[in-house]
XYZ file of C-alpha atoms in Angstrom:
391
model
C 7.447 -43.720 -19.783
C 3.856 -44.015 -18.705
C 3.283 -44.509 -14.999
C 0.014 -45.898 -13.667
C -0.990 -44.802 -10.194
C -3.706 -46.344 -8.086
C -5.131 -43.903 -5.596
C -7.593 -43.320 -2.815
C -9.896 -40.564 -1.648
C -8.267 -38.219 0.871
C -9.790 -37.320 4.207
C -8.202 -35.155 6.909
C -7.066 -38.227 8.839
C -5.349 -41.029 6.966
C -7.010 -43.514 9.285
C -10.404 -42.597 7.826
C -9.658 -43.180 4.156
C -11.978 -45.123 1.886
C -10.335 -46.501 -1.215
C -11.142 -45.864 -4.826
C -8.780 -46.460 -7.718
C -7.350 -43.659 -9.789
C -6.517 -44.657 -13.350
C -4.525 -41.531 -14.143
C -1.604 -41.857 -16.575
C 1.443 -39.591 -16.369
C 3.356 -38.700 -19.513
C 6.684 -38.130 -17.766
C 8.369 -37.846 -14.379
C 8.031 -34.056 -14.176
C 4.282 -34.219 -14.689
C 4.067 -36.904 -12.018
C 6.001 -34.742 -9.581
C 3.822 -31.683 -10.242
C 0.741 -33.767 -9.538
C 2.464 -35.237 -6.486
C 2.639 -31.823 -4.819
C 0.167 -29.386 -6.380
C -2.774 -31.207 -7.983
C -5.928 -32.532 -6.350
C -4.829 -36.171 -6.561
C -1.643 -35.582 -4.567
C -3.038 -37.324 -1.455
C -3.861 -40.597 -3.207
C -1.569 -43.505 -2.260
C -0.637 -46.470 -4.430
C -1.618 -48.946 -1.718
C -1.454 -49.717 1.998
C 0.793 -51.603 4.388
C -0.571 -54.219 6.829
C -0.146 -51.743 9.712
C -2.228 -49.088 7.963
C 0.630 -47.020 6.533
C 0.120 -45.840 2.985
C 2.376 -46.649 0.057
C 3.478 -43.526 -1.789
C 5.404 -42.966 -4.962
C 8.597 -40.955 -4.508
C 6.840 -37.996 -6.168
C 4.056 -37.764 -3.564
C 6.074 -35.612 -1.180
C 3.112 -33.752 0.328
C 1.183 -36.901 1.191
C 4.168 -38.849 2.511
C 5.340 -35.985 4.716
C 1.771 -35.349 5.880
C 1.435 -38.942 7.050
C 4.827 -38.888 8.776
C 3.859 -35.626 10.457
C 0.619 -37.184 11.677
C 2.493 -40.161 13.152
C 4.946 -37.746 14.774
C 2.103 -35.791 16.412
C 0.621 -39.009 17.779
C 4.040 -40.007 19.119
C 4.524 -36.677 20.878
C 1.019 -36.876 22.366
C 1.599 -40.471 23.551
C -1.187 -41.780 21.334
C -0.995 -45.355 20.051
C -0.396 -45.494 16.298
C 0.162 -48.891 14.616
C 2.150 -47.181 11.860
C 4.866 -46.039 14.277
C 6.652 -49.377 14.630
C 7.553 -49.572 10.930
C 8.384 -45.887 10.418
C 12.101 -45.515 9.513
C 12.466 -42.237 11.424
C 14.317 -41.808 14.710
C 12.328 -40.863 17.810
C 14.430 -37.752 18.296
C 13.431 -36.567 14.810
C 9.743 -37.268 15.484
C 10.083 -35.100 18.562
C 11.884 -32.291 16.724
C 9.295 -32.100 13.926
C 7.201 -29.832 16.126
C 9.947 -27.190 15.945
C 11.536 -28.213 12.624
C 8.677 -29.466 10.417
C 9.143 -31.451 7.247
C 9.116 -29.653 3.919
C 6.092 -29.580 1.581
C 3.479 -29.711 4.369
C 1.970 -26.396 3.279
C 2.400 -26.797 -0.463
C -0.683 -25.203 -2.072
C -2.988 -26.853 -4.581
C -2.892 -25.087 -7.970
C -0.469 -22.377 -6.741
C -0.070 -20.776 -10.172
C -3.774 -19.910 -10.312
C -5.924 -17.910 -7.932
C -9.660 -18.000 -8.600
C -9.081 -18.885 -12.271
C -6.548 -16.082 -12.749
C -2.981 -17.018 -13.692
C -0.507 -15.464 -11.267
C 2.464 -16.116 -13.555
C 3.433 -16.076 -17.192
C 5.298 -18.861 -18.940
C 8.663 -17.175 -18.643
C 8.438 -16.392 -14.928
C 7.178 -19.872 -14.051
C 9.936 -21.502 -16.089
C 12.605 -19.384 -14.406
C 11.159 -20.241 -10.995
C 11.114 -23.977 -11.705
C 14.728 -23.838 -12.863
C 15.809 -21.897 -9.767
C 13.174 -21.530 -7.007
C 13.517 -18.765 -4.449
C 13.844 -19.116 -0.712
C 13.182 -16.398 1.848
C 15.443 -13.650 3.194
C 15.163 -11.398 6.229
C 17.548 -9.377 8.375
C 20.470 -10.208 6.114
C 20.005 -13.975 6.303
C 18.326 -16.280 3.797
C 16.864 -19.766 3.728
C 17.545 -22.167 0.882
C 14.580 -22.924 -1.403
C 12.196 -25.524 -0.003
C 11.129 -26.611 -3.464
C 13.225 -28.864 -5.657
C 14.742 -27.248 -8.761
C 14.010 -28.576 -12.253
C 17.090 -27.310 -14.043
C 16.866 -27.479 -17.818
C 13.066 -27.283 -18.029
C 11.732 -25.064 -20.853
C 8.493 -23.174 -21.423
C 7.148 -25.861 -23.748
C 7.820 -28.469 -21.070
C 5.812 -26.451 -18.570
C 2.665 -26.042 -20.672
C 2.768 -29.703 -21.707
C 2.428 -30.848 -18.092
C -1.329 -30.409 -18.111
C -4.013 -29.110 -20.445
C -4.911 -26.630 -17.707
C -1.497 -24.968 -18.010
C -2.238 -23.895 -21.582
C -4.065 -20.983 -19.954
C -0.772 -19.527 -18.724
C 0.059 -16.585 -20.992
C 3.411 -15.928 -22.633
C 5.374 -12.872 -21.541
C 3.741 -9.870 -23.210
C 5.440 -7.135 -25.194
C 4.358 -4.591 -22.577
C 6.030 -6.663 -19.866
C 9.237 -6.752 -21.880
C 9.087 -2.954 -22.320
C 8.651 -2.155 -18.613
C 11.125 0.358 -17.160
C 13.060 -1.199 -14.294
C 14.296 2.197 -13.025
C 10.700 3.404 -12.653
C 9.814 0.091 -11.053
C 12.595 0.543 -8.493
C 11.225 3.960 -7.505
C 7.704 2.563 -7.179
C 9.028 -0.293 -5.061
C 11.002 2.002 -2.767
C 8.052 4.372 -2.307
C 5.281 1.816 -1.848
C 6.560 -1.730 -1.255
C 9.915 -1.813 0.485
C 8.444 -1.553 3.989
C 6.981 -5.064 3.680
C 8.894 -6.536 0.743
C 12.384 -5.216 1.421
C 12.941 -8.632 2.987
C 10.856 -11.804 3.101
C 10.135 -11.555 6.817
C 6.550 -10.316 6.628
C 5.404 -11.597 3.269
C 7.666 -14.414 2.140
C 8.479 -12.399 -0.999
C 11.264 -9.890 -1.520
C 11.846 -8.154 -4.859
C 13.715 -11.084 -6.431
C 11.042 -13.560 -5.303
C 8.254 -11.414 -6.750
C 9.770 -12.001 -10.184
C 7.539 -15.073 -10.192
C 4.420 -12.976 -10.804
C 3.141 -11.596 -14.090
C 2.430 -7.891 -14.538
C -1.280 -8.677 -14.843
C -1.282 -10.384 -11.452
C 0.750 -7.563 -9.885
C -1.884 -5.108 -11.130
C -4.853 -7.187 -9.945
C -3.430 -8.050 -6.546
C -2.190 -4.552 -5.741
C -5.618 -3.142 -6.588
C -7.434 -5.410 -4.171
C -7.868 -8.831 -5.808
C -9.732 -10.939 -3.259
C -7.487 -13.778 -2.101
C -7.955 -16.044 0.904
C -5.648 -14.989 3.723
C -4.788 -11.663 2.107
C -3.107 -9.197 4.462
C -1.680 -6.670 1.992
C -3.552 -3.363 1.870
C -4.999 -2.169 -1.429
C -2.677 0.087 -3.440
C -3.406 2.270 -6.436
C -1.212 0.739 -9.154
C -1.770 1.459 -12.838
C -1.190 -0.998 -15.662
C 1.988 0.845 -16.619
C 3.125 0.819 -12.995
C 2.647 -2.946 -12.987
C 4.796 -3.340 -16.112
C 7.537 -1.251 -14.505
C 7.382 -3.206 -11.248
C 7.498 -6.429 -13.245
C 10.660 -5.223 -15.043
C 12.303 -4.286 -11.738
C 11.488 -7.652 -10.154
C 12.993 -9.483 -13.156
C 16.110 -7.336 -12.873
C 16.394 -8.013 -9.129
C 16.238 -11.737 -9.801
C 18.793 -11.539 -12.631
C 21.259 -9.679 -10.391
C 20.799 -12.199 -7.590
C 21.387 -15.057 -10.037
C 24.622 -13.443 -11.277
C 25.889 -12.865 -7.738
C 25.083 -16.479 -6.865
C 26.868 -17.793 -9.968
C 29.937 -15.741 -9.092
C 29.958 -17.095 -5.537
C 29.702 -20.672 -6.827
C 32.908 -20.169 -8.787
C 34.724 -19.955 -5.451
C 33.773 -23.556 -4.614
C 36.412 -25.099 -6.872
C 39.066 -22.810 -5.367
C 38.011 -23.834 -1.868
C 38.268 -27.492 -2.854
C 41.750 -27.036 -4.313
C 42.910 -25.521 -1.014
C 41.725 -28.476 1.069
C 44.524 -30.737 2.308
C 44.899 -34.469 1.916
C 45.252 -36.518 5.049
C 44.397 -39.552 7.095
C 40.690 -39.707 7.922
C 40.006 -40.712 11.575
C 38.271 -44.115 11.991
C 35.170 -42.536 13.557
C 34.823 -40.169 10.616
C 35.180 -43.045 8.135
C 32.538 -45.006 10.006
C 30.180 -42.037 9.808
C 30.791 -41.494 6.085
C 30.205 -45.103 5.139
C 27.423 -45.980 7.575
C 25.454 -42.869 8.520
C 26.125 -39.969 6.151
C 23.787 -41.039 3.367
C 20.822 -41.482 5.691
C 21.502 -38.761 8.244
C 22.185 -36.273 5.452
C 18.884 -37.074 3.745
C 20.617 -38.410 0.625
C 18.651 -41.662 0.491
C 15.404 -39.764 -0.030
C 16.392 -39.124 -3.655
C 19.186 -41.666 -4.123
C 17.775 -44.687 -2.283
C 16.163 -47.801 -3.699
C 13.145 -46.039 -5.236
C 14.498 -42.473 -5.268
C 14.023 -40.137 -8.216
C 17.807 -39.734 -8.627
C 18.841 -43.355 -8.112
C 19.899 -43.702 -11.747
C 22.326 -40.788 -11.417
C 23.774 -41.990 -8.091
C 22.355 -45.040 -6.352
C 22.850 -45.357 -2.606
C 20.762 -48.511 -2.310
C 23.778 -50.350 -0.924
C 27.476 -49.910 -0.307
C 28.428 -51.628 -3.548
C 26.492 -49.033 -5.558
C 28.155 -46.171 -3.669
C 31.610 -47.600 -4.312
C 30.800 -48.119 -8.000
C 29.785 -44.467 -8.372
C 32.936 -43.269 -6.616
C 35.093 -45.380 -8.924
C 33.320 -44.492 -12.172
C 32.352 -40.841 -11.622
C 34.083 -37.669 -10.489
C 33.726 -37.722 -6.697
C 34.474 -33.994 -6.600
C 30.927 -33.328 -7.837
C 29.613 -34.626 -4.511
C 31.560 -31.898 -2.690
C 30.499 -29.296 -5.252
C 26.776 -30.006 -5.026
C 26.816 -29.977 -1.221
C 28.762 -26.707 -1.209
C 26.366 -25.173 -3.750
C 23.537 -25.724 -1.276
C 25.381 -23.459 1.168
C 25.470 -20.752 -1.504
C 21.777 -21.246 -2.294
C 21.015 -20.592 1.346
C 23.207 -17.486 1.412
C 21.477 -15.951 -1.622
C 17.986 -17.391 -1.048
C 17.796 -18.812 -4.569
C 18.386 -22.055 -6.426
C 21.425 -22.564 -8.650
C 22.228 -24.533 -11.803
C 23.441 -27.163 -11.136
C 21.261 -27.350 -8.070
C 22.684 -27.887 -4.623
C 22.074 -30.874 -2.384
C 20.106 -31.750 -0.334
C 17.519 -30.697 -2.888
C 14.910 -29.429 -0.407
C 16.534 -29.383 3.025
C 19.032 -27.229 4.848
C 22.698 -27.441 3.830
C 24.919 -29.941 5.588
C 27.220 -28.381 8.212
C 30.187 -26.615 6.661
C 32.687 -28.704 8.646
C 31.114 -31.893 7.325
C 31.348 -30.649 3.739
C 35.034 -29.841 4.312
C 35.582 -33.307 5.783
C 34.049 -34.882 2.693
C 36.285 -32.749 0.494
C 39.397 -33.936 2.359
C 38.113 -37.514 2.190
C 37.666 -37.240 -1.588
C 41.087 -35.653 -2.128
C 42.578 -38.435 0.014
C 41.170 -41.113 -2.297
C 37.732 -41.835 -0.761
C 39.146 -44.432 1.683
C 36.796 -47.002 3.129
C 37.035 -48.558 6.581
C 39.394 -51.217 5.201
C 41.744 -48.422 4.056
C 41.055 -49.154 0.383
C 41.247 -46.003 -1.762
C 38.028 -46.151 -3.779
C 38.576 -43.087 -5.999
C 42.351 -42.617 -5.661
C 43.368 -43.357 -9.261
C 40.611 -41.199 -10.689
C 41.427 -38.288 -8.413
C 45.159 -38.442 -9.104
C 44.373 -38.175 -12.827
C 42.460 -34.950 -12.121
C 45.409 -33.352 -10.330
C 47.947 -34.170 -13.029
């Protein structure tokens, strides 16, 4: 479906914007989301509110979070901001954004290119979009900050924009790289900084995003803004071998993650049934969906509202009656595994871009589901459906 966006010119402060209309058409939702985070028009709103707040499409994550962050800074600095009164964010969260910032604030423009050179090939970019990487250091990992696009193919990627036609396919030399030689090169030259993600943001599995050509250029001193890595003497063949090792490191991490996810169903089966305390029921039905960040994707205008609408209680109850409520537990538990392994899974965990919900809360939801998804009136919303699963 074609989506028409009306935009505005972006200045550093939203209060200084001058409007001009952008007549851009988007072929599909994925293209719109790519533009919403990584293309030049990502800061263009679809309109304004009477108090000066901008109207954003759900795909304009960078711009929306940037404006919220600006309001939060003004709040913390005791500066009057007319947008504050209508912002649906708690004061305590505005205060905590200084220490725990919103996602997407530092999303780069055109991240797959650097000075007209493609940093990726079609295969590596497609694998990354299906399962983005997080960061890992000192034995602990962070879940990916970028949303996964599970099921996307190489042809889908290059169709997003005419500019992406320049991304090369994986070459025969890349496919023939020797991963064992790449491992030795990595251990001798790279592991000091890339053994974890602490210094660079990229460990071996994360560097599977880059093509062999980019590995060669960057290692040999490619000029990049903010570069801190020293120049290394890496041959073309070395780059192919490193590329093969990075792909292998990613593949092994994916397999370990998939194996860990298999444990989720066993954990669910071991959860007991029981009476849910009234305070817990009140939280589930009145606060969980907002406090857990679910409404961002599943709210009135969310990108996933068609899969599971949380626009109102009636929609939530309808989903619980018609669908398998166990999938809610599974997707939340998968996010825990994504954090443990620093990589996205398929199906992807939830929340899609944030930290996992607390483990005790996920267990509570599992018990609630196995107990029939009771509401505050003690009506079992998914009881019949769940009993049929156990038989």
